[in-house]
Short mmCIF file of C-alpha atoms and ligand atoms in Angstrom, two decimals:
data_model
loop_
_atom_site.label_atom_id
_atom_site.label_comp_id
_atom_site.label_asym_id
_atom_site.label_seq_id
_atom_site.Cartn_x
_atom_site.Cartn_y
_atom_site.Cartn_z
CA MET A 141 -0.03 0.01 -0.02
CA ASN A 142 1.11 3.55 -0.81
CA THR A 143 0.48 6.58 1.41
CA VAL A 144 -0.69 9.60 -0.55
CA PHE A 145 -1.82 13.12 0.27
CA ILE A 146 -4.44 14.82 -2.00
CA ALA A 147 -5.65 18.39 -2.02
CA LEU A 148 -9.20 19.21 -2.88
CA GLY A 149 -10.55 22.57 -3.94
CA SER A 150 -13.80 23.90 -5.20
CA ASN A 151 -15.38 27.38 -5.75
CA LEU A 152 -18.46 26.72 -7.88
CA ASP A 153 -21.95 25.25 -7.52
CA ASN A 154 -21.97 24.44 -3.78
CA PRO A 155 -18.26 23.93 -3.06
CA VAL A 156 -18.81 22.11 0.24
CA TYR A 157 -20.92 19.52 -1.60
CA HIS A 158 -18.29 19.01 -4.25
CA VAL A 159 -15.46 18.60 -1.74
CA GLU A 160 -17.40 16.19 0.46
CA THR A 161 -18.63 14.06 -2.23
CA GLY A 162 -15.13 14.16 -3.83
CA ILE A 163 -13.72 12.70 -0.76
CA ARG A 164 -16.45 9.97 -0.76
CA ASP A 165 -15.66 9.17 -4.46
CA ILE A 166 -12.00 8.81 -3.58
CA ASN A 167 -12.81 6.47 -0.69
CA ASN A 168 -15.06 4.38 -3.05
CA LEU A 169 -12.07 3.80 -5.50
CA PRO A 170 -11.01 0.14 -5.54
CA GLU A 171 -8.11 -0.77 -3.18
CA THR A 172 -8.14 2.81 -1.80
CA GLU A 173 -9.19 4.15 1.59
CA VAL A 174 -9.29 7.61 3.00
CA ILE A 175 -7.56 7.42 6.45
CA LYS A 176 -7.47 11.11 7.37
CA LYS A 177 -9.29 14.26 6.38
CA SER A 178 -8.76 17.81 7.33
CA SER A 179 -11.58 20.16 8.12
CA LEU A 180 -12.95 22.30 5.21
CA HIS A 181 -11.13 25.61 4.86
CA LYS A 182 -12.58 28.58 3.26
CA SER A 183 -9.97 30.76 1.43
CA LYS A 184 -9.66 33.68 -0.84
CA PRO A 185 -8.84 32.84 -4.44
CA VAL A 186 -5.01 32.76 -5.14
CA GLY A 187 -4.45 34.16 -8.69
CA PRO A 188 -7.32 35.95 -10.42
CA GLN A 189 -9.43 37.56 -7.70
CA ASN A 190 -12.65 37.90 -9.75
CA GLN A 191 -13.99 34.42 -8.75
CA PRO A 192 -15.73 33.08 -5.70
CA ASP A 193 -13.90 32.00 -2.52
CA TYR A 194 -12.73 28.42 -2.35
CA ILE A 195 -13.42 25.52 -0.08
CA ASN A 196 -10.14 23.56 0.41
CA ALA A 197 -9.30 20.30 2.26
CA VAL A 198 -6.41 17.81 2.28
CA ILE A 199 -6.75 14.08 2.78
CA LYS A 200 -4.45 11.21 3.45
CA ILE A 201 -5.22 7.94 1.63
CA ILE A 202 -3.66 4.53 1.26
CA THR A 203 -3.93 3.03 -2.24
CA ASN A 204 -2.64 0.37 -4.48
CA HIS A 205 -2.75 2.63 -7.55
CA GLU A 206 0.55 3.71 -9.00
CA PRO A 207 0.97 7.44 -9.49
CA LEU A 208 -0.16 7.74 -13.15
CA PRO A 209 -3.13 5.44 -12.85
CA LEU A 210 -4.15 7.39 -9.66
CA LEU A 211 -3.89 10.56 -11.57
CA ASP A 212 -6.25 9.02 -14.25
CA VAL A 213 -8.90 7.99 -11.74
CA LEU A 214 -8.73 11.37 -9.92
CA GLN A 215 -9.31 13.09 -13.34
CA ASP A 216 -12.35 10.70 -13.96
CA ILE A 217 -13.74 11.94 -10.61
CA GLU A 218 -13.10 15.65 -11.57
CA ASN A 219 -14.85 15.03 -14.86
CA LYS A 220 -17.78 13.40 -13.14
CA HIS A 221 -18.10 16.62 -11.15
CA HIS A 222 -18.61 18.47 -14.52
CA ARG A 223 -15.26 20.22 -14.27
CA LYS A 224 -14.73 22.26 -17.36
CA ARG A 225 -11.28 23.37 -18.17
CA VAL A 226 -12.20 26.85 -19.44
CA GLU A 227 -9.42 29.14 -18.28
CA ARG A 228 -6.14 28.46 -16.46
CA TRP A 229 -6.41 29.56 -12.77
CA GLY A 230 -10.18 29.98 -13.32
CA PRO A 231 -13.09 28.77 -11.11
CA ARG A 232 -13.73 25.15 -10.83
CA THR A 233 -16.27 22.68 -9.39
CA LEU A 234 -13.55 20.21 -8.26
CA ASP A 235 -9.85 20.19 -8.34
CA LEU A 236 -7.90 17.18 -7.13
CA ASP A 237 -4.14 17.52 -6.80
CA ILE A 238 -1.71 14.69 -5.71
CA LEU A 239 0.53 16.51 -3.27
CA ILE A 240 2.78 13.73 -2.00
CA TYR A 241 3.11 10.07 -2.94
CA ASN A 242 5.20 8.09 -0.39
CA ASP A 243 8.66 9.65 -0.49
CA LEU A 244 8.79 9.76 -4.23
CA ILE A 245 10.08 12.59 -6.41
CA ILE A 246 8.55 12.45 -9.92
CA ASN A 247 9.10 14.76 -12.78
CA HIS A 248 6.86 13.37 -15.50
CA GLU A 249 5.18 15.49 -18.21
CA ARG A 250 1.75 14.75 -16.76
CA LEU A 251 2.65 14.74 -13.07
CA VAL A 252 5.13 16.41 -10.81
CA ILE A 253 5.39 15.05 -7.25
CA PRO A 254 5.65 16.53 -4.70
CA HIS A 255 3.26 19.12 -6.13
CA PRO A 256 5.48 22.06 -7.24
CA GLU A 257 3.27 24.67 -5.51
CA ILE A 258 2.84 22.86 -2.24
CA ILE A 259 5.12 25.02 -0.24
CA ASN A 260 3.61 28.25 -1.63
CA ARG A 261 0.02 27.67 -0.96
CA GLU A 262 -1.39 28.40 2.37
CA PHE A 263 -4.71 26.69 1.39
CA VAL A 264 -2.76 23.46 1.06
CA LEU A 265 -0.15 23.90 3.90
CA ILE A 266 -2.72 24.66 6.60
CA PRO A 267 -4.92 21.60 6.10
CA LEU A 268 -1.88 19.47 5.55
CA LYS A 269 -0.56 20.59 8.89
CA GLU A 270 -3.87 19.70 10.47
CA ILE A 271 -3.56 16.03 9.56
CA THR A 272 0.23 15.39 10.04
CA ASN A 273 2.55 15.49 12.99
CA TYR A 274 4.66 18.59 13.93
CA ASP A 275 7.78 17.04 12.54
CA PHE A 276 6.20 16.07 9.12
CA ILE A 277 8.68 16.12 6.25
CA ILE A 278 7.65 17.05 2.69
CA PRO A 279 9.96 14.99 0.28
CA LYS A 280 12.42 17.23 -1.51
CA TYR A 281 11.36 20.29 0.49
CA GLY A 282 11.91 19.31 4.13
CA LYS A 283 10.00 20.26 7.24
CA LEU A 284 6.46 21.39 6.63
CA LEU A 285 6.45 23.84 9.63
CA GLN A 286 9.26 25.97 8.16
CA TYR A 287 6.77 27.09 5.42
CA ILE A 288 3.90 28.19 7.69
N1 ROI B 501 -7.09 29.56 -4.61
C1 ROI B 501 -7.58 28.97 -3.50
N2 ROI B 501 -7.84 29.75 -2.43
N3 ROI B 501 -7.84 27.62 -3.44
C2 ROI B 501 -7.62 26.76 -4.51
O1 ROI B 501 -7.96 25.58 -4.48
C3 ROI B 501 -7.20 27.41 -5.67
N4 ROI B 501 -6.93 26.72 -6.85
C4 ROI B 501 -6.34 27.21 -7.92
C5 ROI B 501 -6.02 28.66 -7.91
C6 ROI B 501 -6.73 29.17 -9.20
C7 ROI B 501 -4.51 28.81 -8.16
N5 ROI B 501 -6.40 29.37 -6.86
C8 ROI B 501 -6.87 28.78 -5.74
O2 ROI B 501 -6.15 26.43 -8.95
#
């Protein structure tokens, strides 16, 4: 089994609903179980400001899916939530980002792990801190607490 942290974000069409059902959808994937979930955090949009506030959360899962197959099934879930890729940095019904996958460092054209923005985004760092220990290490970047 692999330990993976995933960030969820939504700012359209009842964001709380999309984040909560997104977590349920991930838990329903085969050979996958959500073992920790942060509370839901409301945040101002990073990037373009002319969009609604976000609801963000981070979960910890265990899964048998390898990184790219996991990315595929997460994108299926995003699509099921009617995510339309209209504009970059624009509003979305559900965004699922793989943050950390075991202690792997991956630089693939479809997938960079740890997520390259992890240390810059408060809406990820704060919920991640909530579900990890005080000495938690982000692969490649080091102690989580130094970024908060
Ligand atoms: N801003 C916030 N607060 N939360 C997000 O999940 C989020 N996602 C994004 C951009 C547009 C960068 N801004 C965000 O993709």
